[in-house]
JSON list of C-alpha atoms in Angstrom, two decimals:
[
{"chain": "D", "resi": 1, "resn": "UNK", "atom": "CA", "xyz": [149.84, 170.68, -5.22]},
{"chain": "D", "resi": 2, "resn": "UNK", "atom": "CA", "xyz": [151.17, 167.14, -5.37]},
{"chain": "D", "resi": 3, "resn": "UNK", "atom": "CA", "xyz": [150.65, 164.39, -2.79]},
{"chain": "D", "resi": 4, "resn": "UNK", "atom": "CA", "xyz": [154.03, 164.98, -1.17]},
{"chain": "D", "resi": 5, "resn": "UNK", "atom": "CA", "xyz": [153.27, 168.64, -0.54]},
{"chain": "D", "resi": 6, "resn": "UNK", "atom": "CA", "xyz": [149.94, 167.69, 1.01]},
{"chain": "D", "resi": 7, "resn": "UNK", "atom": "CA", "xyz": [151.85, 165.87, 3.76]},
{"chain": "D", "resi": 8, "resn": "UNK", "atom": "CA", "xyz": [154.31, 168.69, 4.43]},
{"chain": "D", "resi": 9, "resn": "UNK", "atom": "CA", "xyz": [153.91, 171.46, 7.00]},
{"chain": "D", "resi": 10, "resn": "UNK", "atom": "CA", "xyz": [156.07, 174.58, 7.04]},
{"chain": "D", "resi": 11, "resn": "UNK", "atom": "CA", "xyz": [156.84, 176.02, 10.46]},
{"chain": "D", "resi": 12, "resn": "UNK", "atom": "CA", "xyz": [157.30, 179.77, 10.02]},
{"chain": "D", "resi": 13, "resn": "UNK", "atom": "CA", "xyz": [160.56, 179.96, 11.95]},
{"chain": "D", "resi": 14, "resn": "UNK", "atom": "CA", "xyz": [164.30, 179.73, 11.46]},
{"chain": "D", "resi": 15, "resn": "UNK", "atom": "CA", "xyz": [164.71, 178.37, 14.99]},
{"chain": "D", "resi": 16, "resn": "UNK", "atom": "CA", "xyz": [165.41, 174.59, 14.84]},
{"chain": "D", "resi": 17, "resn": "UNK", "atom": "CA", "xyz": [164.52, 174.18, 18.52]},
{"chain": "D", "resi": 18, "resn": "UNK", "atom": "CA", "xyz": [161.07, 175.63, 18.01]},
{"chain": "D", "resi": 19, "resn": "UNK", "atom": "CA", "xyz": [160.56, 173.43, 14.97]},
{"chain": "D", "resi": 20, "resn": "UNK", "atom": "CA", "xyz": [161.40, 170.33, 17.02]},
{"chain": "D", "resi": 21, "resn": "UNK", "atom": "CA", "xyz": [158.60, 171.20, 19.44]},
{"chain": "D", "resi": 22, "resn": "UNK", "atom": "CA", "xyz": [156.10, 171.15, 16.60]},
{"chain": "D", "resi": 23, "resn": "UNK", "atom": "CA", "xyz": [157.59, 168.04, 14.98]},
{"chain": "D", "resi": 24, "resn": "UNK", "atom": "CA", "xyz": [156.67, 166.05, 18.09]},
{"chain": "D", "resi": 25, "resn": "UNK", "atom": "CA", "xyz": [153.01, 166.64, 17.25]},
{"chain": "D", "resi": 26, "resn": "UNK", "atom": "CA", "xyz": [152.98, 166.41, 13.47]},
{"chain": "D", "resi": 27, "resn": "UNK", "atom": "CA", "xyz": [155.55, 163.77, 12.50]},
{"chain": "D", "resi": 28, "resn": "UNK", "atom": "CA", "xyz": [153.79, 160.85, 14.27]},
{"chain": "D", "resi": 29, "resn": "UNK", "atom": "CA", "xyz": [150.77, 161.68, 12.11]},
{"chain": "D", "resi": 30, "resn": "UNK", "atom": "CA", "xyz": [152.80, 161.28, 8.94]},
{"chain": "D", "resi": 31, "resn": "UNK", "atom": "CA", "xyz": [153.53, 164.94, 8.21]},
{"chain": "D", "resi": 32, "resn": "UNK", "atom": "CA", "xyz": [157.00, 166.18, 7.32]},
{"chain": "D", "resi": 33, "resn": "UNK", "atom": "CA", "xyz": [157.98, 169.31, 9.25]},
{"chain": "D", "resi": 34, "resn": "UNK", "atom": "CA", "xyz": [160.16, 171.86, 7.45]},
{"chain": "D", "resi": 35, "resn": "UNK", "atom": "CA", "xyz": [161.11, 175.43, 8.35]},
{"chain": "D", "resi": 36, "resn": "UNK", "atom": "CA", "xyz": [161.92, 178.70, 6.64]},
{"chain": "D", "resi": 37, "resn": "UNK", "atom": "CA", "xyz": [165.53, 177.53, 6.57]},
{"chain": "D", "resi": 38, "resn": "UNK", "atom": "CA", "xyz": [164.35, 175.26, 3.75]},
{"chain": "D", "resi": 39, "resn": "UNK", "atom": "CA", "xyz": [163.01, 178.28, 1.84]},
{"chain": "D", "resi": 40, "resn": "UNK", "atom": "CA", "xyz": [165.80, 180.90, 1.95]},
{"chain": "D", "resi": 41, "resn": "UNK", "atom": "CA", "xyz": [164.17, 182.83, -0.89]},
{"chain": "D", "resi": 42, "resn": "UNK", "atom": "CA", "xyz": [161.32, 183.89, 1.42]},
{"chain": "D", "resi": 43, "resn": "UNK", "atom": "CA", "xyz": [161.98, 187.21, 3.10]},
{"chain": "D", "resi": 44, "resn": "UNK", "atom": "CA", "xyz": [161.14, 187.78, 6.76]},
{"chain": "D", "resi": 45, "resn": "UNK", "atom": "CA", "xyz": [157.55, 188.82, 7.33]},
{"chain": "D", "resi": 46, "resn": "UNK", "atom": "CA", "xyz": [157.53, 192.03, 9.34]},
{"chain": "D", "resi": 47, "resn": "UNK", "atom": "CA", "xyz": [155.49, 191.73, 12.53]},
{"chain": "D", "resi": 48, "resn": "UNK", "atom": "CA", "xyz": [153.50, 194.96, 12.54]},
{"chain": "D", "resi": 49, "resn": "UNK", "atom": "CA", "xyz": [150.41, 193.77, 14.40]},
{"chain": "D", "resi": 50, "resn": "UNK", "atom": "CA", "xyz": [149.28, 194.95, 17.82]},
{"chain": "D", "resi": 51, "resn": "UNK", "atom": "CA", "xyz": [148.07, 191.51, 18.94]},
{"chain": "D", "resi": 52, "resn": "UNK", "atom": "CA", "xyz": [149.69, 188.09, 19.06]},
{"chain": "D", "resi": 53, "resn": "UNK", "atom": "CA", "xyz": [147.06, 186.74, 16.67]},
{"chain": "D", "resi": 54, "resn": "UNK", "atom": "CA", "xyz": [147.61, 189.53, 14.14]},
{"chain": "D", "resi": 55, "resn": "UNK", "atom": "CA", "xyz": [151.34, 188.81, 13.97]},
{"chain": "D", "resi": 56, "resn": "UNK", "atom": "CA", "xyz": [150.99, 185.02, 13.83]},
{"chain": "D", "resi": 57, "resn": "UNK", "atom": "CA", "xyz": [148.20, 185.27, 11.25]},
{"chain": "D", "resi": 58, "resn": "UNK", "atom": "CA", "xyz": [150.23, 187.60, 9.05]},
{"chain": "D", "resi": 59, "resn": "UNK", "atom": "CA", "xyz": [153.23, 185.27, 9.07]},
{"chain": "D", "resi": 60, "resn": "UNK", "atom": "CA", "xyz": [151.22, 182.11, 8.47]},
{"chain": "D", "resi": 61, "resn": "UNK", "atom": "CA", "xyz": [148.90, 183.46, 5.78]},
{"chain": "D", "resi": 62, "resn": "UNK", "atom": "CA", "xyz": [151.59, 185.40, 3.90]},
{"chain": "D", "resi": 63, "resn": "UNK", "atom": "CA", "xyz": [153.91, 182.40, 3.64]},
{"chain": "D", "resi": 64, "resn": "UNK", "atom": "CA", "xyz": [151.05, 179.96, 2.92]},
{"chain": "D", "resi": 65, "resn": "UNK", "atom": "CA", "xyz": [150.02, 182.14, -0.02]},
{"chain": "D", "resi": 66, "resn": "UNK", "atom": "CA", "xyz": [153.60, 182.31, -1.34]},
{"chain": "D", "resi": 67, "resn": "UNK", "atom": "CA", "xyz": [154.19, 178.55, -1.12]},
{"chain": "D", "resi": 68, "resn": "UNK", "atom": "CA", "xyz": [150.67, 177.22, -1.67]},
{"chain": "D", "resi": 69, "resn": "UNK", "atom": "CA", "xyz": [151.20, 175.00, 1.36]},
{"chain": "D", "resi": 70, "resn": "UNK", "atom": "CA", "xyz": [150.12, 174.53, 4.97]},
{"chain": "D", "resi": 71, "resn": "UNK", "atom": "CA", "xyz": [152.04, 176.86, 7.29]},
{"chain": "D", "resi": 72, "resn": "UNK", "atom": "CA", "xyz": [152.08, 177.10, 11.07]},
{"chain": "D", "resi": 73, "resn": "UNK", "atom": "CA", "xyz": [153.22, 180.33, 12.71]},
{"chain": "D", "resi": 74, "resn": "UNK", "atom": "CA", "xyz": [153.37, 181.45, 16.31]},
{"chain": "D", "resi": 75, "resn": "UNK", "atom": "CA", "xyz": [153.72, 184.69, 18.16]},
{"chain": "D", "resi": 76, "resn": "UNK", "atom": "CA", "xyz": [154.61, 184.62, 21.82]},
{"chain": "D", "resi": 77, "resn": "UNK", "atom": "CA", "xyz": [155.51, 186.98, 24.62]},
{"chain": "D", "resi": 78, "resn": "UNK", "atom": "CA", "xyz": [155.40, 187.78, 28.31]},
{"chain": "D", "resi": 79, "resn": "UNK", "atom": "CA", "xyz": [152.68, 189.94, 29.87]},
{"chain": "D", "resi": 80, "resn": "UNK", "atom": "CA", "xyz": [153.34, 191.51, 33.27]},
{"chain": "D", "resi": 81, "resn": "UNK", "atom": "CA", "xyz": [150.45, 192.71, 35.41]},
{"chain": "D", "resi": 82, "resn": "UNK", "atom": "CA", "xyz": [152.26, 195.64, 37.02]},
{"chain": "D", "resi": 83, "resn": "UNK", "atom": "CA", "xyz": [153.32, 196.89, 33.58]},
{"chain": "D", "resi": 84, "resn": "UNK", "atom": "CA", "xyz": [149.77, 196.82, 32.20]},
{"chain": "D", "resi": 85, "resn": "UNK", "atom": "CA", "xyz": [150.50, 193.72, 30.14]},
{"chain": "D", "resi": 86, "resn": "UNK", "atom": "CA", "xyz": [153.82, 194.86, 28.75]},
{"chain": "D", "resi": 87, "resn": "UNK", "atom": "CA", "xyz": [156.04, 193.83, 27.01]},
{"chain": "D", "resi": 88, "resn": "UNK", "atom": "CA", "xyz": [153.34, 191.71, 25.27]},
{"chain": "D", "resi": 89, "resn": "UNK", "atom": "CA", "xyz": [153.71, 191.65, 21.48]},
{"chain": "D", "resi": 90, "resn": "UNK", "atom": "CA", "xyz": [156.85, 193.79, 21.82]},
{"chain": "D", "resi": 91, "resn": "UNK", "atom": "CA", "xyz": [158.64, 191.23, 24.02]},
{"chain": "D", "resi": 92, "resn": "UNK", "atom": "CA", "xyz": [161.44, 190.43, 21.57]},
{"chain": "D", "resi": 93, "resn": "UNK", "atom": "CA", "xyz": [162.60, 194.04, 21.20]},
{"chain": "D", "resi": 94, "resn": "UNK", "atom": "CA", "xyz": [161.32, 195.56, 24.43]},
{"chain": "D", "resi": 95, "resn": "UNK", "atom": "CA", "xyz": [164.62, 197.29, 25.12]},
{"chain": "D", "resi": 96, "resn": "UNK", "atom": "CA", "xyz": [164.74, 198.66, 21.57]},
{"chain": "D", "resi": 97, "resn": "UNK", "atom": "CA", "xyz": [167.20, 198.13, 18.73]},
{"chain": "D", "resi": 98, "resn": "UNK", "atom": "CA", "xyz": [168.52, 194.64, 18.09]},
{"chain": "D", "resi": 99, "resn": "UNK", "atom": "CA", "xyz": [167.06, 191.72, 19.99]},
{"chain": "D", "resi": 100, "resn": "UNK", "atom": "CA", "xyz": [168.83, 191.34, 23.35]},
{"chain": "D", "resi": 101, "resn": "UNK", "atom": "CA", "xyz": [167.55, 189.00, 26.05]},
{"chain": "D", "resi": 102, "resn": "UNK", "atom": "CA", "xyz": [169.79, 190.56, 28.69]},
{"chain": "D", "resi": 103, "resn": "UNK", "atom": "CA", "xyz": [168.67, 194.11, 27.86]},
{"chain": "D", "resi": 104, "resn": "UNK", "atom": "CA", "xyz": [165.01, 193.11, 27.82]},
{"chain": "D", "resi": 105, "resn": "UNK", "atom": "CA", "xyz": [165.28, 191.42, 31.20]},
{"chain": "D", "resi": 106, "resn": "UNK", "atom": "CA", "xyz": [167.14, 194.41, 32.64]},
{"chain": "D", "resi": 107, "resn": "UNK", "atom": "CA", "xyz": [164.45, 196.80, 31.42]},
{"chain": "D", "resi": 108, "resn": "UNK", "atom": "CA", "xyz": [161.70, 194.72, 33.04]},
{"chain": "D", "resi": 109, "resn": "UNK", "atom": "CA", "xyz": [163.52, 194.67, 36.37]},
{"chain": "D", "resi": 110, "resn": "UNK", "atom": "CA", "xyz": [164.21, 198.40, 36.18]},
{"chain": "D", "resi": 111, "resn": "UNK", "atom": "CA", "xyz": [160.57, 199.22, 35.46]},
{"chain": "D", "resi": 112, "resn": "UNK", "atom": "CA", "xyz": [159.36, 197.05, 38.33]},
{"chain": "D", "resi": 113, "resn": "UNK", "atom": "CA", "xyz": [162.06, 198.47, 40.58]},
{"chain": "D", "resi": 114, "resn": "UNK", "atom": "CA", "xyz": [160.73, 201.97, 40.03]},
{"chain": "D", "resi": 115, "resn": "UNK", "atom": "CA", "xyz": [157.38, 200.98, 41.56]},
{"chain": "D", "resi": 116, "resn": "UNK", "atom": "CA", "xyz": [156.58, 200.57, 45.25]},
{"chain": "D", "resi": 117, "resn": "UNK", "atom": "CA", "xyz": [155.70, 196.95, 46.06]},
{"chain": "D", "resi": 118, "resn": "UNK", "atom": "CA", "xyz": [154.57, 196.05, 42.53]},
{"chain": "D", "resi": 119, "resn": "UNK", "atom": "CA", "xyz": [152.70, 192.85, 41.76]},
{"chain": "D", "resi": 120, "resn": "UNK", "atom": "CA", "xyz": [155.10, 190.22, 40.40]},
{"chain": "D", "resi": 121, "resn": "UNK", "atom": "CA", "xyz": [152.36, 188.32, 38.59]},
{"chain": "D", "resi": 122, "resn": "UNK", "atom": "CA", "xyz": [152.92, 187.59, 34.90]},
{"chain": "D", "resi": 123, "resn": "UNK", "atom": "CA", "xyz": [152.08, 185.07, 32.22]},
{"chain": "D", "resi": 124, "resn": "UNK", "atom": "CA", "xyz": [153.64, 183.79, 29.05]},
{"chain": "D", "resi": 125, "resn": "UNK", "atom": "CA", "xyz": [151.28, 183.69, 26.07]},
{"chain": "D", "resi": 126, "resn": "UNK", "atom": "CA", "xyz": [151.46, 181.86, 22.73]},
{"chain": "D", "resi": 127, "resn": "UNK", "atom": "CA", "xyz": [149.12, 182.16, 19.75]},
{"chain": "D", "resi": 128, "resn": "UNK", "atom": "CA", "xyz": [149.39, 179.59, 16.96]},
{"chain": "D", "resi": 129, "resn": "UNK", "atom": "CA", "xyz": [147.89, 180.10, 13.50]},
{"chain": "D", "resi": 130, "resn": "UNK", "atom": "CA", "xyz": [147.64, 177.23, 11.02]},
{"chain": "D", "resi": 131, "resn": "UNK", "atom": "CA", "xyz": [147.05, 178.56, 7.51]},
{"chain": "D", "resi": 132, "resn": "UNK", "atom": "CA", "xyz": [146.43, 177.27, 3.99]},
{"chain": "D", "resi": 133, "resn": "UNK", "atom": "CA", "xyz": [145.45, 179.32, 0.92]},
{"chain": "D", "resi": 134, "resn": "UNK", "atom": "CA", "xyz": [142.22, 177.34, 0.44]},
{"chain": "D", "resi": 135, "resn": "UNK", "atom": "CA", "xyz": [140.58, 177.72, 3.86]},
{"chain": "D", "resi": 136, "resn": "UNK", "atom": "CA", "xyz": [140.04, 179.84, 6.93]},
{"chain": "D", "resi": 137, "resn": "UNK", "atom": "CA", "xyz": [142.99, 179.79, 9.29]},
{"chain": "D", "resi": 138, "resn": "UNK", "atom": "CA", "xyz": [142.88, 177.81, 12.54]},
{"chain": "D", "resi": 139, "resn": "UNK", "atom": "CA", "xyz": [143.79, 179.87, 15.63]},
{"chain": "D", "resi": 140, "resn": "UNK", "atom": "CA", "xyz": [144.60, 178.48, 19.10]},
{"chain": "D", "resi": 141, "resn": "UNK", "atom": "CA", "xyz": [146.22, 179.92, 22.21]},
{"chain": "D", "resi": 142, "resn": "UNK", "atom": "CA", "xyz": [148.14, 178.78, 25.28]},
{"chain": "D", "resi": 143, "resn": "UNK", "atom": "CA", "xyz": [149.30, 180.41, 28.52]},
{"chain": "D", "resi": 144, "resn": "UNK", "atom": "CA", "xyz": [151.30, 179.66, 31.62]},
{"chain": "D", "resi": 145, "resn": "UNK", "atom": "CA", "xyz": [150.99, 181.69, 34.83]},
{"chain": "D", "resi": 146, "resn": "UNK", "atom": "CA", "xyz": [153.96, 182.70, 36.95]},
{"chain": "D", "resi": 147, "resn": "UNK", "atom": "CA", "xyz": [155.82, 185.57, 38.57]},
{"chain": "D", "resi": 148, "resn": "UNK", "atom": "CA", "xyz": [158.75, 187.84, 37.79]},
{"chain": "D", "resi": 149, "resn": "UNK", "atom": "CA", "xyz": [161.74, 186.86, 39.89]},
{"chain": "D", "resi": 150, "resn": "UNK", "atom": "CA", "xyz": [163.84, 189.39, 41.78]},
{"chain": "D", "resi": 151, "resn": "UNK", "atom": "CA", "xyz": [166.81, 188.52, 39.57]},
{"chain": "D", "resi": 152, "resn": "UNK", "atom": "CA", "xyz": [167.54, 186.17, 36.63]},
{"chain": "D", "resi": 153, "resn": "UNK", "atom": "CA", "xyz": [168.35, 182.56, 37.41]},
{"chain": "D", "resi": 154, "resn": "UNK", "atom": "CA", "xyz": [169.08, 179.53, 35.23]},
{"chain": "D", "resi": 155, "resn": "UNK", "atom": "CA", "xyz": [170.98, 178.90, 32.01]},
{"chain": "D", "resi": 156, "resn": "UNK", "atom": "CA", "xyz": [168.50, 176.79, 30.05]},
{"chain": "D", "resi": 157, "resn": "UNK", "atom": "CA", "xyz": [166.08, 178.55, 27.76]},
{"chain": "D", "resi": 158, "resn": "UNK", "atom": "CA", "xyz": [166.03, 182.00, 26.23]},
{"chain": "D", "resi": 159, "resn": "UNK", "atom": "CA", "xyz": [164.17, 185.30, 26.30]},
{"chain": "D", "resi": 160, "resn": "UNK", "atom": "CA", "xyz": [162.53, 185.97, 29.64]},
{"chain": "D", "resi": 161, "resn": "UNK", "atom": "CA", "xyz": [162.91, 182.39, 30.88]},
{"chain": "D", "resi": 162, "resn": "UNK", "atom": "CA", "xyz": [165.50, 183.33, 33.57]},
{"chain": "D", "resi": 163, "resn": "UNK", "atom": "CA", "xyz": [163.06, 185.87, 35.04]},
{"chain": "D", "resi": 164, "resn": "UNK", "atom": "CA", "xyz": [159.88, 183.81, 34.83]},
{"chain": "D", "resi": 165, "resn": "UNK", "atom": "CA", "xyz": [159.43, 182.09, 38.19]},
{"chain": "D", "resi": 166, "resn": "UNK", "atom": "CA", "xyz": [157.05, 179.16, 38.69]},
{"chain": "D", "resi": 167, "resn": "UNK", "atom": "CA", "xyz": [156.00, 179.12, 42.38]},
{"chain": "D", "resi": 168, "resn": "UNK", "atom": "CA", "xyz": [154.58, 175.58, 42.26]},
{"chain": "D", "resi": 169, "resn": "UNK", "atom": "CA", "xyz": [157.95, 174.26, 41.05]},
{"chain": "D", "resi": 170, "resn": "UNK", "atom": "CA", "xyz": [160.21, 176.65, 42.93]},
{"chain": "D", "resi": 171, "resn": "UNK", "atom": "CA", "xyz": [162.20, 177.31, 39.75]},
{"chain": "D", "resi": 172, "resn": "UNK", "atom": "CA", "xyz": [162.44, 179.77, 36.91]},
{"chain": "D", "resi": 173, "resn": "UNK", "atom": "CA", "xyz": [161.65, 178.56, 33.41]},
{"chain": "D", "resi": 174, "resn": "UNK", "atom": "CA", "xyz": [165.40, 178.68, 32.68]},
{"chain": "D", "resi": 175, "resn": "UNK", "atom": "CA", "xyz": [166.05, 176.23, 35.52]},
{"chain": "D", "resi": 176, "resn": "UNK", "atom": "CA", "xyz": [163.84, 173.56, 33.96]},
{"chain": "D", "resi": 177, "resn": "UNK", "atom": "CA", "xyz": [165.08, 170.81, 31.67]},
{"chain": "D", "resi": 178, "resn": "UNK", "atom": "CA", "xyz": [163.87, 170.86, 28.07]},
{"chain": "D", "resi": 179, "resn": "UNK", "atom": "CA", "xyz": [161.57, 167.93, 28.88]},
{"chain": "D", "resi": 180, "resn": "UNK", "atom": "CA", "xyz": [160.03, 169.72, 31.85]},
{"chain": "D", "resi": 181, "resn": "UNK", "atom": "CA", "xyz": [159.58, 172.95, 29.92]},
{"chain": "D", "resi": 182, "resn": "UNK", "atom": "CA", "xyz": [158.00, 171.23, 26.92]},
{"chain": "D", "resi": 183, "resn": "UNK", "atom": "CA", "xyz": [155.35, 169.71, 29.18]},
{"chain": "D", "resi": 184, "resn": "UNK", "atom": "CA", "xyz": [154.12, 172.93, 30.79]},
{"chain": "D", "resi": 185, "resn": "UNK", "atom": "CA", "xyz": [155.13, 175.94, 28.65]},
{"chain": "D", "resi": 186, "resn": "UNK", "atom": "CA", "xyz": [152.75, 178.33, 26.93]},
{"chain": "D", "resi": 187, "resn": "UNK", "atom": "CA", "xyz": [153.78, 176.83, 23.59]},
{"chain": "D", "resi": 188, "resn": "UNK", "atom": "CA", "xyz": [153.14, 173.33, 24.91]},
{"chain": "D", "resi": 189, "resn": "UNK", "atom": "CA", "xyz": [149.68, 174.37, 26.09]},
{"chain": "D", "resi": 190, "resn": "UNK", "atom": "CA", "xyz": [148.94, 175.98, 22.73]},
{"chain": "D", "resi": 191, "resn": "UNK", "atom": "CA", "xyz": [150.06, 172.78, 21.00]},
{"chain": "D", "resi": 192, "resn": "UNK", "atom": "CA", "xyz": [147.72, 170.74, 23.20]},
{"chain": "D", "resi": 193, "resn": "UNK", "atom": "CA", "xyz": [144.86, 172.97, 22.09]},
{"chain": "D", "resi": 194, "resn": "UNK", "atom": "CA", "xyz": [146.01, 172.69, 18.48]},
{"chain": "D", "resi": 195, "resn": "UNK", "atom": "CA", "xyz": [146.05, 168.89, 18.72]},
{"chain": "D", "resi": 196, "resn": "UNK", "atom": "CA", "xyz": [142.36, 168.91, 19.64]},
{"chain": "D", "resi": 197, "resn": "UNK", "atom": "CA", "xyz": [141.34, 170.44, 16.33]},
{"chain": "D", "resi": 198, "resn": "UNK", "atom": "CA", "xyz": [144.15, 170.28, 13.77]},
{"chain": "D", "resi": 199, "resn": "UNK", "atom": "CA", "xyz": [143.50, 166.78, 12.40]},
{"chain": "D", "resi": 200, "resn": "UNK", "atom": "CA", "xyz": [140.04, 167.57, 11.05]},
{"chain": "D", "resi": 201, "resn": "UNK", "atom": "CA", "xyz": [141.30, 170.90, 9.70]},
{"chain": "D", "resi": 202, "resn": "UNK", "atom": "CA", "xyz": [144.21, 169.26, 7.86]},
{"chain": "D", "resi": 203, "resn": "UNK", "atom": "CA", "xyz": [142.07, 166.51, 6.37]},
{"chain": "D", "resi": 204, "resn": "UNK", "atom": "CA", "xyz": [140.10, 169.15, 4.49]},
{"chain": "D", "resi": 205, "resn": "UNK", "atom": "CA", "xyz": [143.24, 169.58, 2.39]},
{"chain": "D", "resi": 206, "resn": "UNK", "atom": "CA", "xyz": [142.51, 166.32, 0.64]},
{"chain": "D", "resi": 207, "resn": "UNK", "atom": "CA", "xyz": [138.93, 167.28, -0.28]}
]
């Protein structure tokens, strides 16, 4: 690996917005952030794990081995108390078939609606895995607590954001600005935990 590659981090996503979140942490430290859009030859890694860590680890370690580079992957989802933690790792395709935010949200509301006075408590979870072929992967997590709203509200965000209500703010996640969301989200909290330990882990690359 040459010196340039040592200062490059691949974010295992094709979502530019998600990559920007990570760039805020890494670029000030002198690392170039790239995504899977820069490596179109790499096929999607199928998420077959039953935990957030298993899926994030599989993505990060598979792509790190293919490229011989540092790779950061995440797996995130919403866990609802009254649904025994569902959708969890199946959040993206909870309604089945192709990914559909509207269908997923509708299924959640229908399942809660079938219960008598269900708890509305829920949390968003994010697991980050930083991988390199030459060392043990670094794993961190982040969460944010909230409730499931009675109906979707807000146009900013994606996934379950319109349903995820934050009582202390009186808004759903989809009613927050990008700046507000990036300060308190599960991914933001995971990144804060990553920042506490990633520098020493990355420096081992130069050993």
